[in-house]
Coordinates of N, CA and C in Angstrom, one line a residue:
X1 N -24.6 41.0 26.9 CA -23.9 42.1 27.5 C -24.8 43.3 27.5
X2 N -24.9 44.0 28.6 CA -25.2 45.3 28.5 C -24.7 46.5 27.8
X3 N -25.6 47.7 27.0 CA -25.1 48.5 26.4 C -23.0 49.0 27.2
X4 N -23.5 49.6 28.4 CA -22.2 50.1 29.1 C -21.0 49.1 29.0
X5 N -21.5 47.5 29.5 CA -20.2 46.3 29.3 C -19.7 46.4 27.5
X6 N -20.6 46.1 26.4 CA -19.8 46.7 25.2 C -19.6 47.4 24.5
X7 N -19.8 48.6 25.2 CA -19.0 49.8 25.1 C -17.8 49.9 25.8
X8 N -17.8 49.6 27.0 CA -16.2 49.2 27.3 C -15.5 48.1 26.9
X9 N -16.3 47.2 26.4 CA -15.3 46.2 25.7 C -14.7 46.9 24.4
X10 N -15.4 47.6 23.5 CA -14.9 48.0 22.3 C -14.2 49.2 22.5
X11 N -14.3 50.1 23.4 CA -13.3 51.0 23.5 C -12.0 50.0 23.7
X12 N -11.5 49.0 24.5 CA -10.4 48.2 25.0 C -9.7 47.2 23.5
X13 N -10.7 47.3 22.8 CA -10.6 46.4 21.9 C -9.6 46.6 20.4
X14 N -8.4 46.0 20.8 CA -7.4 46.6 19.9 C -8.1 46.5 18.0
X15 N -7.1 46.3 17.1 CA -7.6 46.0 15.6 C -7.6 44.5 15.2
X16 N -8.9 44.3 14.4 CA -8.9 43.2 14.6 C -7.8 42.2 13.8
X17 N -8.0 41.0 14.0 CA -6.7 40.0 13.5 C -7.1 39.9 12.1
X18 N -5.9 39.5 11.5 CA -6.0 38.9 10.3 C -6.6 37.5 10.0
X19 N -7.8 36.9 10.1 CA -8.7 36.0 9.5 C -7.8 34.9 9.0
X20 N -6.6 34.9 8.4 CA -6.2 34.3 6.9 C -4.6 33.5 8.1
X21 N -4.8 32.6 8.6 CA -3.8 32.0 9.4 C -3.1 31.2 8.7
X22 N -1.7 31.1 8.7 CA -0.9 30.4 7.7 C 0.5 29.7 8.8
X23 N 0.8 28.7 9.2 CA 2.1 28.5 9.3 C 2.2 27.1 8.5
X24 N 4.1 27.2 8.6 CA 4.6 25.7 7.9 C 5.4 24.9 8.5
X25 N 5.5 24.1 9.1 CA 6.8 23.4 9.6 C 7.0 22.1 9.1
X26 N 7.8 20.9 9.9 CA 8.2 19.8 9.7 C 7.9 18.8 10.6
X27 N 7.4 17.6 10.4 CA 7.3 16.5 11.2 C 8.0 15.8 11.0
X28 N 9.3 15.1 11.6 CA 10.1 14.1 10.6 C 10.4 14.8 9.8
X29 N 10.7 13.9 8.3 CA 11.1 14.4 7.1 C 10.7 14.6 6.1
X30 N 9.1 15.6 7.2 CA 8.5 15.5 5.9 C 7.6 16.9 6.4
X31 N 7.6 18.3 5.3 CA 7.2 19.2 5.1 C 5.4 19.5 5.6
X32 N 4.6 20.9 5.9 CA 3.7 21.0 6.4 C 3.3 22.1 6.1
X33 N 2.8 22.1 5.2 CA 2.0 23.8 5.2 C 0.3 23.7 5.4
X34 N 0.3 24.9 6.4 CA -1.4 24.8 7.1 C -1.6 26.6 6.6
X35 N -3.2 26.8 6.0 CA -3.9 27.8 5.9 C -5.1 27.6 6.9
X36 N -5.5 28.5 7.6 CA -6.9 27.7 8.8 C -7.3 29.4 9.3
X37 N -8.1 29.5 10.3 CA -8.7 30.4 10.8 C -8.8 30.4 12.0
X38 N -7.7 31.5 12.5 CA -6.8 31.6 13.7 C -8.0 31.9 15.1
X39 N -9.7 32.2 14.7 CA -10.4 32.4 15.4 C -10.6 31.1 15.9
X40 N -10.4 29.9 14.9 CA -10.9 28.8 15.7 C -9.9 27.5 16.0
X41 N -8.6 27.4 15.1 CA -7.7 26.6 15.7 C -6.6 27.6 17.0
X42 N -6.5 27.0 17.6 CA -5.6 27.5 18.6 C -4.6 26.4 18.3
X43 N -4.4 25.4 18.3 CA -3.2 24.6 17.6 C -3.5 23.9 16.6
X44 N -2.6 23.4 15.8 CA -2.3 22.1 14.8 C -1.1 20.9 15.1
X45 N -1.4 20.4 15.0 CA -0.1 19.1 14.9 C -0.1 18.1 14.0
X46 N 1.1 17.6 13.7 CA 0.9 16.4 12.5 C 2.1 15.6 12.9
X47 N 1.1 14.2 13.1 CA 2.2 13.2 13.9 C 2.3 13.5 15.5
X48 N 1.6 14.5 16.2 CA 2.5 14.7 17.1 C 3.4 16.2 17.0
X49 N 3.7 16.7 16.1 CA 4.4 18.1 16.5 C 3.6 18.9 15.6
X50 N 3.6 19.9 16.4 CA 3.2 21.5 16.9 C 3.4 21.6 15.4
X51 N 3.1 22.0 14.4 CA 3.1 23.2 13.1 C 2.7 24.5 13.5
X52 N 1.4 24.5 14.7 CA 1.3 25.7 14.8 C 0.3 25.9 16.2
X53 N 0.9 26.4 17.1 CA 0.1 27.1 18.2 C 0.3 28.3 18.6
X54 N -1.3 28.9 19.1 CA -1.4 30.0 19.4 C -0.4 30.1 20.7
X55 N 0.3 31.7 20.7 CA 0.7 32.0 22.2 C -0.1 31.9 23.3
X56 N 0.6 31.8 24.8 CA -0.2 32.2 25.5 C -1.0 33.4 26.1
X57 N 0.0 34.3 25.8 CA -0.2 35.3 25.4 C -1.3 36.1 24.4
X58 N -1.4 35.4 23.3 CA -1.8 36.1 22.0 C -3.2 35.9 22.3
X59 N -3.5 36.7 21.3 CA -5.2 36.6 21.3 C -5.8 37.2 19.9
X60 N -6.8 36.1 19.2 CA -7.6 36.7 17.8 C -8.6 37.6 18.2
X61 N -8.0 38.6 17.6 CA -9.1 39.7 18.2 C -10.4 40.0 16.8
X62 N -11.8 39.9 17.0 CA -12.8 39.6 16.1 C -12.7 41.3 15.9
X63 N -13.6 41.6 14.8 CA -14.3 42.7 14.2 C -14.8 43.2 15.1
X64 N -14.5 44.2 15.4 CA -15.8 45.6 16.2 C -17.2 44.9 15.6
X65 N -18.1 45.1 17.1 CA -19.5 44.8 16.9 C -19.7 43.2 16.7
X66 N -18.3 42.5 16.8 CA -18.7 40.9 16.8 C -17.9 40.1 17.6
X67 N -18.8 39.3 18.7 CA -19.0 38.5 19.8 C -18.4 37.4 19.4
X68 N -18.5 36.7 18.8 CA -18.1 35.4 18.7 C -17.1 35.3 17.0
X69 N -16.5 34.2 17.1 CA -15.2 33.7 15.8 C -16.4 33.0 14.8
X70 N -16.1 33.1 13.3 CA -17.1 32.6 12.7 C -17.2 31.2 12.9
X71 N -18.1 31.1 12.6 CA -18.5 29.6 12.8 C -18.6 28.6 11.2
X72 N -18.3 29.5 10.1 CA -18.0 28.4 8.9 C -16.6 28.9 8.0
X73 N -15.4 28.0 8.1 CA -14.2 28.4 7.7 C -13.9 26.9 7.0
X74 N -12.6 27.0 6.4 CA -11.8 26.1 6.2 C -10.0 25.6 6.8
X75 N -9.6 24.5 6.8 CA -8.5 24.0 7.0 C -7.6 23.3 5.9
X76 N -7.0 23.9 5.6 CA -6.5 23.6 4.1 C -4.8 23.0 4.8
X77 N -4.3 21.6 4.6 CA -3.2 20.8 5.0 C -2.6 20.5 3.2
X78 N -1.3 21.2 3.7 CA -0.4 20.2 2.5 C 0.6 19.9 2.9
X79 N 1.2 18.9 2.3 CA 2.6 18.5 2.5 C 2.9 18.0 1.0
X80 N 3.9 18.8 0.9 CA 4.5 18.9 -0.8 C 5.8 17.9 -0.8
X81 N 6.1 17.6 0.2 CA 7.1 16.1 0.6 C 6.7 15.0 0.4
X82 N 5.2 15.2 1.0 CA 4.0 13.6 0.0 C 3.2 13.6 -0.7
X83 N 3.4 15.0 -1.2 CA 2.5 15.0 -2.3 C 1.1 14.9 -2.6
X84 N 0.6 16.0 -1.4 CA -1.0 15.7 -1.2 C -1.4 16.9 -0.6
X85 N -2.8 17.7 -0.9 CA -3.4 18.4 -0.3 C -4.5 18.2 0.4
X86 N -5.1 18.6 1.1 CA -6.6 18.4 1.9 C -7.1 19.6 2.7
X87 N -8.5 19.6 1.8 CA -9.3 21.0 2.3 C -10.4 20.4 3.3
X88 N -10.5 21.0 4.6 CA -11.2 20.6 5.6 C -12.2 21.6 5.4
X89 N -13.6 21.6 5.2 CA -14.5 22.5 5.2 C -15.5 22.1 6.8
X90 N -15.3 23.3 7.9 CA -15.5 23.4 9.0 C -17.1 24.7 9.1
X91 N -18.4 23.7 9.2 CA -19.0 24.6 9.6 C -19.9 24.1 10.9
X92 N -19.5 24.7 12.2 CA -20.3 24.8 13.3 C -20.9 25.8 13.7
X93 N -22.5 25.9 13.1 CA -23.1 27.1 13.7 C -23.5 27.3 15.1
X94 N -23.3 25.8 16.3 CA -23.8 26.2 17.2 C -22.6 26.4 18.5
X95 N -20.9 26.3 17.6 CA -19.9 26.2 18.5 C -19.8 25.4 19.1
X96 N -19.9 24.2 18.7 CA -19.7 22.6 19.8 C -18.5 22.0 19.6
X97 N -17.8 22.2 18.2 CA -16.2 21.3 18.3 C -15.1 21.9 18.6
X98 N -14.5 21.2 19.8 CA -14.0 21.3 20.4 C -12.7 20.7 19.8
X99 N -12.3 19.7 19.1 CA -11.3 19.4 18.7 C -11.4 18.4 17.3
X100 N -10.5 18.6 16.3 CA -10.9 17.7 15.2 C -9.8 16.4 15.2
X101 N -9.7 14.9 14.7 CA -8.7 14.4 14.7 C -8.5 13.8 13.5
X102 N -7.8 13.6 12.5 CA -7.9 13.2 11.5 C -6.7 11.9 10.9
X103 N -7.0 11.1 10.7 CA -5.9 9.9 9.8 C -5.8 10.2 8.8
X104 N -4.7 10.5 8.1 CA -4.7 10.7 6.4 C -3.8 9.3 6.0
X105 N -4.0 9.0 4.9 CA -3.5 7.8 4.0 C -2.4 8.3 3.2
X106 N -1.7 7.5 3.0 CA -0.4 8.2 2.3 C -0.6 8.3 0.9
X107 N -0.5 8.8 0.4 CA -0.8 8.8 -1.3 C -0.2 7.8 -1.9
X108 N -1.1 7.3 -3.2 CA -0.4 6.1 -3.5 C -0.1 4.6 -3.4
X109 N -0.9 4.4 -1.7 CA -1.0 3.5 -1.4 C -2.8 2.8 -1.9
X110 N -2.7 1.9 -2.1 CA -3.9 0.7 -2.3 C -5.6 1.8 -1.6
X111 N -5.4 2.0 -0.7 CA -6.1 2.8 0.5 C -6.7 3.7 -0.3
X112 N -5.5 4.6 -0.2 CA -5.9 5.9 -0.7 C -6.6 6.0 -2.6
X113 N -6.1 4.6 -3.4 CA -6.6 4.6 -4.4 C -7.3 4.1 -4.8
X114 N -8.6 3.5 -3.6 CA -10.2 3.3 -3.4 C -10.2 1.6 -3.9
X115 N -9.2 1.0 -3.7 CA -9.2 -0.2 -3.6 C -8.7 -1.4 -2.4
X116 N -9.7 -2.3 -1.9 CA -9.1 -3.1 -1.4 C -9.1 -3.1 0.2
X117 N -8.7 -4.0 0.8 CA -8.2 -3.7 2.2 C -6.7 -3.6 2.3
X118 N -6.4 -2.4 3.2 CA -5.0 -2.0 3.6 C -4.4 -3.0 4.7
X119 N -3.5 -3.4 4.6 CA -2.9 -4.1 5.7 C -2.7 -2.8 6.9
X120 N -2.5 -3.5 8.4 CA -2.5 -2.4 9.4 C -1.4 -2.0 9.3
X121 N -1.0 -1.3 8.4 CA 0.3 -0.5 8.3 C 0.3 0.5 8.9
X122 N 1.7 1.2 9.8 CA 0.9 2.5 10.4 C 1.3 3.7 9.3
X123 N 1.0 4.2 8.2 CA 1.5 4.9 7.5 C 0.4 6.5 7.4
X124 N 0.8 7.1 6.8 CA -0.3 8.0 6.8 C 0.1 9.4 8.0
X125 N -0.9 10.1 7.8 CA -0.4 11.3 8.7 C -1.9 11.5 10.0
X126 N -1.2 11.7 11.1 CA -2.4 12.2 12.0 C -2.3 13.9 12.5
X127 N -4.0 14.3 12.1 CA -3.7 15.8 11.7 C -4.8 16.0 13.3
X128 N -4.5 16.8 14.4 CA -4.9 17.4 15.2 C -5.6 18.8 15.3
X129 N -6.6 19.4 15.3 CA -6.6 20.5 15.5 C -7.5 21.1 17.0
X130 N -6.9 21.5 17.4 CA -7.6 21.7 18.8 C -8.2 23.2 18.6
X131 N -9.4 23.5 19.0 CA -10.3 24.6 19.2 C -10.5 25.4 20.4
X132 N -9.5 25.7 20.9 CA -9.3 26.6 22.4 C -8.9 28.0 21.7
X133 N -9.0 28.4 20.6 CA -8.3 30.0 20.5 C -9.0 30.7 21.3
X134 N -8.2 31.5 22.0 CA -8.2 32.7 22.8 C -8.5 34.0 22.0
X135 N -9.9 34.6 22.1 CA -10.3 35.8 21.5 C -11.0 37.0 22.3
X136 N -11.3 37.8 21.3 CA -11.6 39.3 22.0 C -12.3 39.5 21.4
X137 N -13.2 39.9 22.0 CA -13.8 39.3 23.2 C -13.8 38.1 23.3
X138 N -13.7 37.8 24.6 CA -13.8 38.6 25.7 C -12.5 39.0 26.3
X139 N -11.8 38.4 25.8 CA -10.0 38.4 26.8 C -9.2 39.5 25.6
X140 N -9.8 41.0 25.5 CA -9.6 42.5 25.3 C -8.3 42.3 26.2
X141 N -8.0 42.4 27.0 CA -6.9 43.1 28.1 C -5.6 42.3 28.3

């Protein structure tokens, strides 16, 4: 960008977002709490439903004087219904993923307690996170 283009971008440029993204919902009957970094998920789902998507509307607005969402964060998934946490440590320094997909194992089962082969049961949770957030820059307005 040219001096004049970010200079108008930062005059336009509201305060920036809070970093520290949290929602919780329900898949079925069973509980979801997500901590992540609203610069780089634009949605989550588990199973299949939404826990958490950006508006269309909405937009992560970065720090004054910074162009791009960080590039090394974490994705922290629990569900206290199955009794399991999982920290996703996310570092893309050159901005290439575009989407993460993940199978989790159910706690408790043979699988998850590093023995054996699992029969194809379909148990377990599938964690989506898609990387489209909408930020500001460039989408100020």
């Amino acid at each position: 960008m040219s001096t004049n283009e970010t200079e108008a971008v930062e005059s336009h440029r509201p305060a920036p977002s809070n970093p520290h993204g949290t929602a919780r919902g329900k898949s079925g009957d069973h509980e979801y709490h997500l901590s992540f970094y609203p610069g780089f998920a634009s949605g989550i789902s588990v199973n299949g439903t939404d826990i958490y998507r950006q508006g269309k509307d909405d937009r992560f607005v970065l720090p004054a004087g910074t162009e791009r969402p960080w590039s090394s964060h974490a994705v922290e998934i629990k569900s206290p219904t199955k009794g399991y946490t999982v920290v996703l440590h996310v570092d893309d320094p050159d901005h290439v993923v575009d989407r993460i997909e993940m199978r989790l194992r159910d706690p408790g089962t043979q699988a998850s307690a590093g023995g054996g082969v699992f029969a194809a049961q379909q148990t377990g949770d599938t964690v989506v996170i898609d990387n489209s957030a909408m930020t500001c820059p460039p989408n100020c307005r």
